[in-house]
Amino acid sequence: YILKSQGKHSLKNVSGETELHELRIIENISFWIDPICRMLILNKEDSIAHPHTSSLFFCSVNCLNTYMEQDRN
């Protein structure tokens, strides 16, 4: 992210002018949550994808197998 100055502005209940900044997010950040262990997955290329659901990712084969087992029951 970057902070971009928006110049000095007068604000209520603040003596003198105050410099304001805009927060800009440079890149789009995506993440996924493993539905079994709730681990945060930041890089889907390093995760295990569900074989039939393109939006489900797992931190390990163990979690995928647990999910598949629960899905069968």
N, CA, C and O atoms as a MOPAC input file, in Angstrom:
PM7 MOZYME 1SCF
protein

 N      0.82900 1    -1.17600 1     0.00000 1
 C      0.00000 1     0.00000 1     0.00000 1
 C      0.87400 1     1.24000 1     0.00000 1
 O      2.06500 1     1.17200 1     0.30100 1
 N      0.27700 1     2.36900 1    -0.33800 1
 C      0.98100 1     3.64900 1    -0.28800 1
 C      0.06500 1     4.69500 1     0.34200 1
 O     -1.16000 1     4.57800 1     0.29000 1
 N      0.66800 1     5.70500 1     0.92800 1
 C     -0.06700 1     6.84600 1     1.44600 1
 C      0.17200 1     8.01200 1     0.50600 1
 O      1.31900 1     8.36800 1     0.23600 1
 N     -0.90100 1     8.61100 1     0.00400 1
 C     -0.79000 1     9.74600 1    -0.89700 1
 C     -1.32800 1    10.98100 1    -0.19000 1
 O     -2.46000 1    10.98500 1     0.29400 1
 N     -0.51500 1    12.02700 1    -0.13100 1
 C     -0.92600 1    13.25600 1     0.52200 1
 C     -2.10300 1    13.88600 1    -0.21100 1
 O     -2.12900 1    13.93800 1    -1.44100 1
 N     -3.06400 1    14.35800 1     0.55300 1
 C     -4.21500 1    15.07200 1     0.00100 1
 C     -4.15300 1    16.55600 1     0.36900 1
 O     -5.12100 1    17.29500 1     0.19300 1
 N     -2.99600 1    16.97200 1     0.88200 1
 C     -2.80200 1    18.37600 1     1.24000 1
 C     -3.27300 1    18.67800 1     2.65300 1
 O     -3.74700 1    17.80200 1     3.37600 1
 N     -3.12500 1    19.96200 1     3.02600 1
 C     -3.53400 1    20.40100 1     4.36300 1
 C     -4.97200 1    20.86900 1     4.31900 1
 O     -5.40600 1    21.52600 1     3.37300 1
 N     -5.70600 1    20.51100 1     5.37400 1
 C     -7.12300 1    20.85400 1     5.46600 1
 C     -7.44400 1    21.32400 1     6.87500 1
 O     -6.79600 1    20.92600 1     7.84400 1
 N     -8.45800 1    22.18100 1     6.97100 1
 C     -8.96300 1    22.61900 1     8.27200 1
 C    -10.02800 1    21.63000 1     8.71900 1
 O    -10.93600 1    21.28900 1     7.96100 1
 N     -9.90200 1    21.17800 1     9.95200 1
 C    -10.85700 1    20.22700 1    10.50200 1
 C    -11.50400 1    20.81700 1    11.74900 1
 O    -10.87900 1    21.59800 1    12.46800 1
 N    -12.74000 1    20.44900 1    12.00100 1
 C    -13.43400 1    20.90200 1    13.20100 1
 C    -12.71600 1    20.36900 1    14.43600 1
 O    -12.24200 1    19.23400 1    14.43900 1
 N    -12.63900 1    21.16200 1    15.45200 1
 C    -12.05300 1    20.80500 1    16.75000 1
 C    -10.56000 1    20.46900 1    16.68100 1
 O    -10.03000 1    19.82700 1    17.58700 1
 N     -9.87900 1    20.90000 1    15.61100 1
 C     -8.42900 1    20.71600 1    15.49700 1
 C     -7.84200 1    22.08200 1    15.19000 1
 O     -8.21100 1    22.71600 1    14.20200 1
 N     -6.91800 1    22.53900 1    16.04600 1
 C     -6.33100 1    23.85900 1    15.81900 1
 C     -5.30300 1    23.78100 1    14.69000 1
 O     -4.45700 1    22.88700 1    14.68400 1
 N     -5.36900 1    24.67900 1    13.76800 1
 C     -4.44300 1    24.70900 1    12.64500 1
 C     -4.83100 1    23.70700 1    11.57800 1
 O     -5.71500 1    22.87100 1    11.76800 1
 N     -4.14700 1    23.81400 1    10.45500 1
 C     -4.41500 1    22.88000 1     9.34900 1
 C     -3.68100 1    21.56100 1     9.59200 1
 O     -2.60800 1    21.53400 1    10.19400 1
 N     -4.26800 1    20.49400 1     9.12200 1
 C     -3.70900 1    19.15600 1     9.28200 1
 C     -3.57100 1    18.51200 1     7.91300 1
 O     -4.47800 1    18.58500 1     7.08300 1
 N     -2.42400 1    17.88100 1     7.68800 1
 C     -2.22900 1    17.18500 1     6.41300 1
 C     -3.00000 1    15.87300 1     6.43000 1
 O     -2.89400 1    15.09600 1     7.37900 1
 N     -3.77000 1    15.63000 1     5.38400 1
 C     -4.52200 1    14.39400 1     5.24400 1
 C     -3.86500 1    13.50300 1     4.20400 1
 O     -3.25000 1    13.98800 1     3.25400 1
 N     -3.99800 1    12.19800 1     4.39000 1
 C     -3.43100 1    11.21700 1     3.47200 1
 C     -4.50300 1    10.22800 1     3.03200 1
 O     -5.43500 1     9.93000 1     3.77900 1
 N     -4.35900 1     9.73200 1     1.82500 1
 C     -5.23700 1     8.69300 1     1.29300 1
 C     -4.44800 1     7.39300 1     1.27100 1
 O     -3.31500 1     7.35600 1     0.79300 1
 N     -5.04400 1     6.33300 1     1.78400 1
 C     -4.41100 1     5.01500 1     1.75200 1
 C     -4.80900 1     4.33600 1     0.45100 1
 O     -5.99400 1     4.15400 1     0.17400 1
 N     -3.81400 1     3.96200 1    -0.34500 1
 C     -4.07800 1     3.27400 1    -1.61600 1
 C     -3.47200 1     1.88100 1    -1.56900 1
 O     -2.30100 1     1.69900 1    -1.23700 1
 N     -4.29700 1     0.91000 1    -1.90900 1
 C     -3.82900 1    -0.47100 1    -1.97600 1
 C     -3.36700 1    -0.71100 1    -3.40500 1
 O     -4.14300 1    -0.56600 1    -4.35000 1
 N     -2.10900 1    -1.07700 1    -3.55700 1
 C     -1.50700 1    -1.22000 1    -4.87900 1
 C     -1.97700 1    -2.48400 1    -5.58800 1
 O     -2.31400 1    -2.43600 1    -6.77100 1
 N     -2.00400 1    -3.59400 1    -4.89900 1
 C     -2.36300 1    -4.85200 1    -5.54900 1
 C     -3.61300 1    -5.44100 1    -4.92800 1
 O     -3.95300 1    -5.15000 1    -3.78100 1
 N     -4.26700 1    -6.24400 1    -5.67500 1
 C     -5.44100 1    -6.94700 1    -5.20200 1
 C     -4.97800 1    -8.14700 1    -4.38500 1
 O     -4.29100 1    -9.02400 1    -4.90900 1
 N     -5.34000 1    -8.19500 1    -3.12900 1
 C     -4.91200 1    -9.29400 1    -2.26700 1
 C     -6.07400 1   -10.26900 1    -2.09700 1
 O     -7.15400 1    -9.88900 1    -1.64400 1
 N     -5.84400 1   -11.51100 1    -2.46000 1
 C     -6.85300 1   -12.55000 1    -2.29800 1
 C     -6.34400 1   -13.57700 1    -1.30900 1
 O     -5.14400 1   -13.83300 1    -1.21400 1
 N     -7.26700 1   -14.15400 1    -0.58100 1
 C     -6.89000 1   -15.22600 1     0.32900 1
 C     -8.05800 1   -16.18300 1     0.47400 1
 O     -9.19700 1   -15.85500 1     0.14300 1
 N     -7.76100 1   -17.35300 1     0.96700 1
 C     -8.75400 1   -18.40300 1     1.17700 1
 C     -8.55700 1   -18.95800 1     2.57400 1
 O     -7.47800 1   -18.83600 1     3.15300 1
 N     -9.59700 1   -19.56400 1     3.10900 1
 C     -9.54100 1   -20.19800 1     4.42300 1
 C     -9.82400 1   -21.68600 1     4.24400 1
 O    -10.83900 1   -22.07400 1     3.66600 1
 N     -8.90900 1   -22.51000 1     4.74800 1
 C     -9.11400 1   -23.95200 1     4.71300 1
 C    -10.37000 1   -24.26000 1     5.53800 1
 O    -10.42300 1   -23.90100 1     6.71500 1
 N    -11.38400 1   -24.91600 1     4.95100 1
 C    -12.63700 1   -25.15200 1     5.67400 1
 C    -12.51700 1   -26.16000 1     6.82500 1
 O    -13.42300 1   -26.24600 1     7.65400 1
 N    -11.44000 1   -26.90700 1     6.89200 1
 C    -11.27000 1   -27.89100 1     7.96000 1
 C    -10.51100 1   -27.30000 1     9.14900 1
 O    -11.02700 1   -27.28400 1    10.26600 1
 N     -9.29400 1   -26.81800 1     8.91500 1
 C     -8.46000 1   -26.34100 1    10.02900 1
 C     -8.47300 1   -24.82600 1    10.18100 1
 O     -7.90700 1   -24.29400 1    11.13600 1
 N     -9.10900 1   -24.13500 1     9.25600 1
 C     -9.22200 1   -22.67600 1     9.27000 1
 C     -7.89400 1   -21.95500 1     9.04600 1
 O     -7.74900 1   -20.79000 1     9.41700 1
 N     -6.93800 1   -22.63300 1     8.44800 1
 C     -5.65400 1   -22.00700 1     8.13900 1
 C     -5.84000 1   -20.99100 1     7.01400 1
 O     -6.58900 1   -21.23000 1     6.06600 1
 N     -5.15800 1   -19.87000 1     7.12800 1
 C     -5.19100 1   -18.83900 1     6.10400 1
 C     -4.30700 1   -19.26500 1     4.93700 1
 O     -3.14000 1   -19.60500 1     5.13400 1
 N     -4.85500 1   -19.24700 1     3.72500 1
 C     -4.11800 1   -19.62000 1     2.52100 1
 C     -3.95900 1   -18.36200 1     1.67300 1
 O     -4.93900 1   -17.82200 1     1.16100 1
 N     -2.72500 1   -17.90100 1     1.52900 1
 C     -2.44900 1   -16.67900 1     0.78000 1
 C     -2.08600 1   -16.95700 1    -0.67100 1
 O     -2.28300 1   -16.10700 1    -1.53900 1
 N     -1.56200 1   -18.13700 1    -0.93100 1
 C     -1.10800 1   -18.46400 1    -2.27500 1
 C     -1.75500 1   -19.78100 1    -2.70200 1
 O     -1.37000 1   -20.85100 1    -2.23000 1
 N     -2.72800 1   -19.69900 1    -3.58800 1
 C     -3.44500 1   -20.93200 1    -3.96100 1
 C     -2.56500 1   -21.89700 1    -4.74200 1
 O     -2.88300 1   -23.08400 1    -4.82400 1
 N     -1.46800 1   -21.41800 1    -5.31800 1
 C     -0.54900 1   -22.31200 1    -6.02700 1
 C      0.16900 1   -23.26300 1    -5.06800 1
 O      0.61900 1   -24.33300 1    -5.48000 1
 N      0.27800 1   -22.88000 1    -3.79100 1
 C      0.93200 1   -23.73300 1    -2.79000 1
 C     -0.06900 1   -24.56200 1    -1.99300 1
 O      0.30700 1   -25.23400 1    -1.03300 1
 N     -1.33400 1   -24.51900 1    -2.38300 1
 C     -2.36200 1   -25.23300 1    -1.64100 1
 C     -2.86700 1   -26.44100 1    -2.43500 1
 O     -2.43600 1   -26.69000 1    -3.56100 1
 N     -3.77200 1   -27.16700 1    -1.83400 1
 C     -4.39400 1   -28.33000 1    -2.47900 1
 C     -5.80700 1   -27.92000 1    -2.89200 1
 O     -6.62100 1   -27.54800 1    -2.04600 1
 N     -6.09200 1   -27.98700 1    -4.17800 1
 C     -7.40600 1   -27.58900 1    -4.68300 1
 C     -8.39600 1   -28.73900 1    -4.57000 1
 O     -8.03500 1   -29.90600 1    -4.72200 1
 N     -9.63600 1   -28.39300 1    -4.30300 1
 C    -10.71500 1   -29.37900 1    -4.29700 1
 C    -10.89100 1   -29.87500 1    -5.73100 1
 O    -10.87400 1   -29.06800 1    -6.66000 1
 N    -11.05900 1   -31.18400 1    -5.93300 1
 C    -11.13200 1   -31.71300 1    -7.30600 1
 C    -12.35700 1   -31.27700 1    -8.10000 1
 O    -12.33900 1   -31.32800 1    -9.32900 1
 N    -13.43400 1   -30.84300 1    -7.41600 1
 C    -14.66800 1   -30.50500 1    -8.13600 1
 C    -15.14200 1   -29.07200 1    -7.91700 1
 O    -15.95000 1   -28.57100 1    -8.69900 1
 N    -14.65800 1   -28.40400 1    -6.87400 1
 C    -15.10100 1   -27.04900 1    -6.55200 1
 C    -13.91600 1   -26.10500 1    -6.66900 1
 O    -12.98100 1   -26.17200 1    -5.87000 1
 N    -13.95500 1   -25.23800 1    -7.65100 1
 C    -12.79100 1   -24.39500 1    -7.96000 1
 C    -12.49400 1   -23.33700 1    -6.90500 1
 O    -11.40400 1   -22.76500 1    -6.91700 1
 N    -13.41000 1   -23.06000 1    -6.00400 1
 C    -13.18200 1   -22.01800 1    -5.00500 1
 C    -12.75900 1   -22.57000 1    -3.64100 1
 O    -12.61900 1   -21.80300 1    -2.68800 1
 N    -12.55500 1   -23.88000 1    -3.53300 1
 C    -12.14400 1   -24.48700 1    -2.26800 1
 C    -10.68100 1   -24.90900 1    -2.32800 1
 O    -10.25300 1   -25.60100 1    -3.25200 1
 N     -9.91800 1   -24.47200 1    -1.31100 1
 C     -8.49800 1   -24.80900 1    -1.23000 1
 C     -8.17800 1   -25.28600 1     0.17700 1
 O     -8.79000 1   -24.85000 1     1.15200 1
 N     -7.20800 1   -26.18900 1     0.26700 1
 C     -6.83900 1   -26.80200 1     1.53000 1
 C     -5.34000 1   -26.64600 1     1.75500 1
 O     -4.56100 1   -26.56100 1     0.80700 1
 N     -4.95200 1   -26.60900 1     3.02800 1
 C     -3.53500 1   -26.44600 1     3.35600 1
 C     -2.76100 1   -27.74600 1     3.17500 1
 O     -1.54000 1   -27.73200 1     3.01700 1
 N     -3.47600 1   -28.87400 1     3.20000 1
 C     -2.79100 1   -30.16800 1     3.09400 1
 C     -3.73700 1   -31.21500 1     2.50300 1
 O     -4.95100 1   -31.02100 1     2.43200 1
 N     -3.14300 1   -32.31900 1     2.08800 1
 C     -3.93100 1   -33.44800 1     1.59700 1
 C     -4.77900 1   -34.00800 1     2.73500 1
 O     -5.90100 1   -34.46100 1     2.51300 1
 N     -4.24400 1   -33.97600 1     3.95000 1
 C     -5.00200 1   -34.43200 1     5.12000 1
 C     -6.32200 1   -33.68900 1     5.26000 1
 O     -7.37000 1   -34.30100 1     5.46800 1
 N     -6.26600 1   -32.35500 1     5.14400 1
 C     -7.49600 1   -31.55900 1     5.26600 1
 C     -8.44900 1   -31.84600 1     4.11000 1
 O     -9.66100 1   -31.92400 1     4.31500 1
 N     -7.92100 1   -32.00200 1     2.90700 1
 C     -8.76600 1   -32.35200 1     1.76600 1
 C     -9.45300 1   -33.69800 1     2.00200 1
 O    -10.65500 1   -33.83200 1     1.77400 1
 N     -8.69200 1   -34.68800 1     2.45500 1
 C     -9.26700 1   -36.01100 1     2.71300 1
 C    -10.33200 1   -35.96200 1     3.80600 1
 O    -11.36700 1   -36.61900 1     3.69300 1
 N    -10.08800 1   -35.19500 1     4.85400 1
 C    -11.07700 1   -35.03800 1     5.92500 1
 C    -12.35100 1   -34.41300 1     5.37800 1
 O    -13.45100 1   -34.85600 1     5.70800 1
 N    -12.21400 1   -33.39500 1     4.55000 1
 C    -13.36200 1   -32.73200 1     3.94400 1
 C    -14.14600 1   -33.70000 1     3.05500 1
 O    -15.37400 1   -33.75800 1     3.11600 1
 N    -13.42100 1   -34.45700 1     2.23300 1
 C    -14.06500 1   -35.40700 1     1.32900 1
 C    -14.79700 1   -36.50100 1     2.13000 1
 O    -15.88500 1   -36.93200 1     1.74700 1
 N    -14.19800 1   -36.93600 1     3.22900 1
 C    -14.81900 1   -37.94500 1     4.08000 1
 C    -16.11200 1   -37.39800 1     4.70400 1
 O    -17.13600 1   -38.08100 1     4.73400 1
 N    -16.04800 1   -36.17200 1     5.19400 1
 C    -17.24300 1   -35.54800 1     5.79400 1
 C    -18.32300 1   -35.32400 1     4.74500 1
 O    -19.51300 1   -35.43900 1     5.03500 1
 N    -17.90300 1   -35.00400 1     3.53100 1
 C    -18.84300 1   -34.74700 1     2.43300 1
 C    -19.60300 1   -36.02300 1     2.03700 1
 O    -20.75600 1   -35.96100 1     1.61100 1
 N    -18.94100 1   -37.17900 1     2.18400 1
 C    -19.57500 1   -38.46800 1     1.84200 1
 C    -20.64100 1   -38.86300 1     2.85100 1
 O    -21.58700 1   -39.57400 1     2.51100 1
 N    -20.49500 1   -38.40700 1     4.08800 1
 C    -21.44200 1   -38.80300 1     5.16600 1
 C    -22.63200 1   -37.92400 1     5.22600 1
 O    -23.50700 1   -38.12600 1     6.06800 1

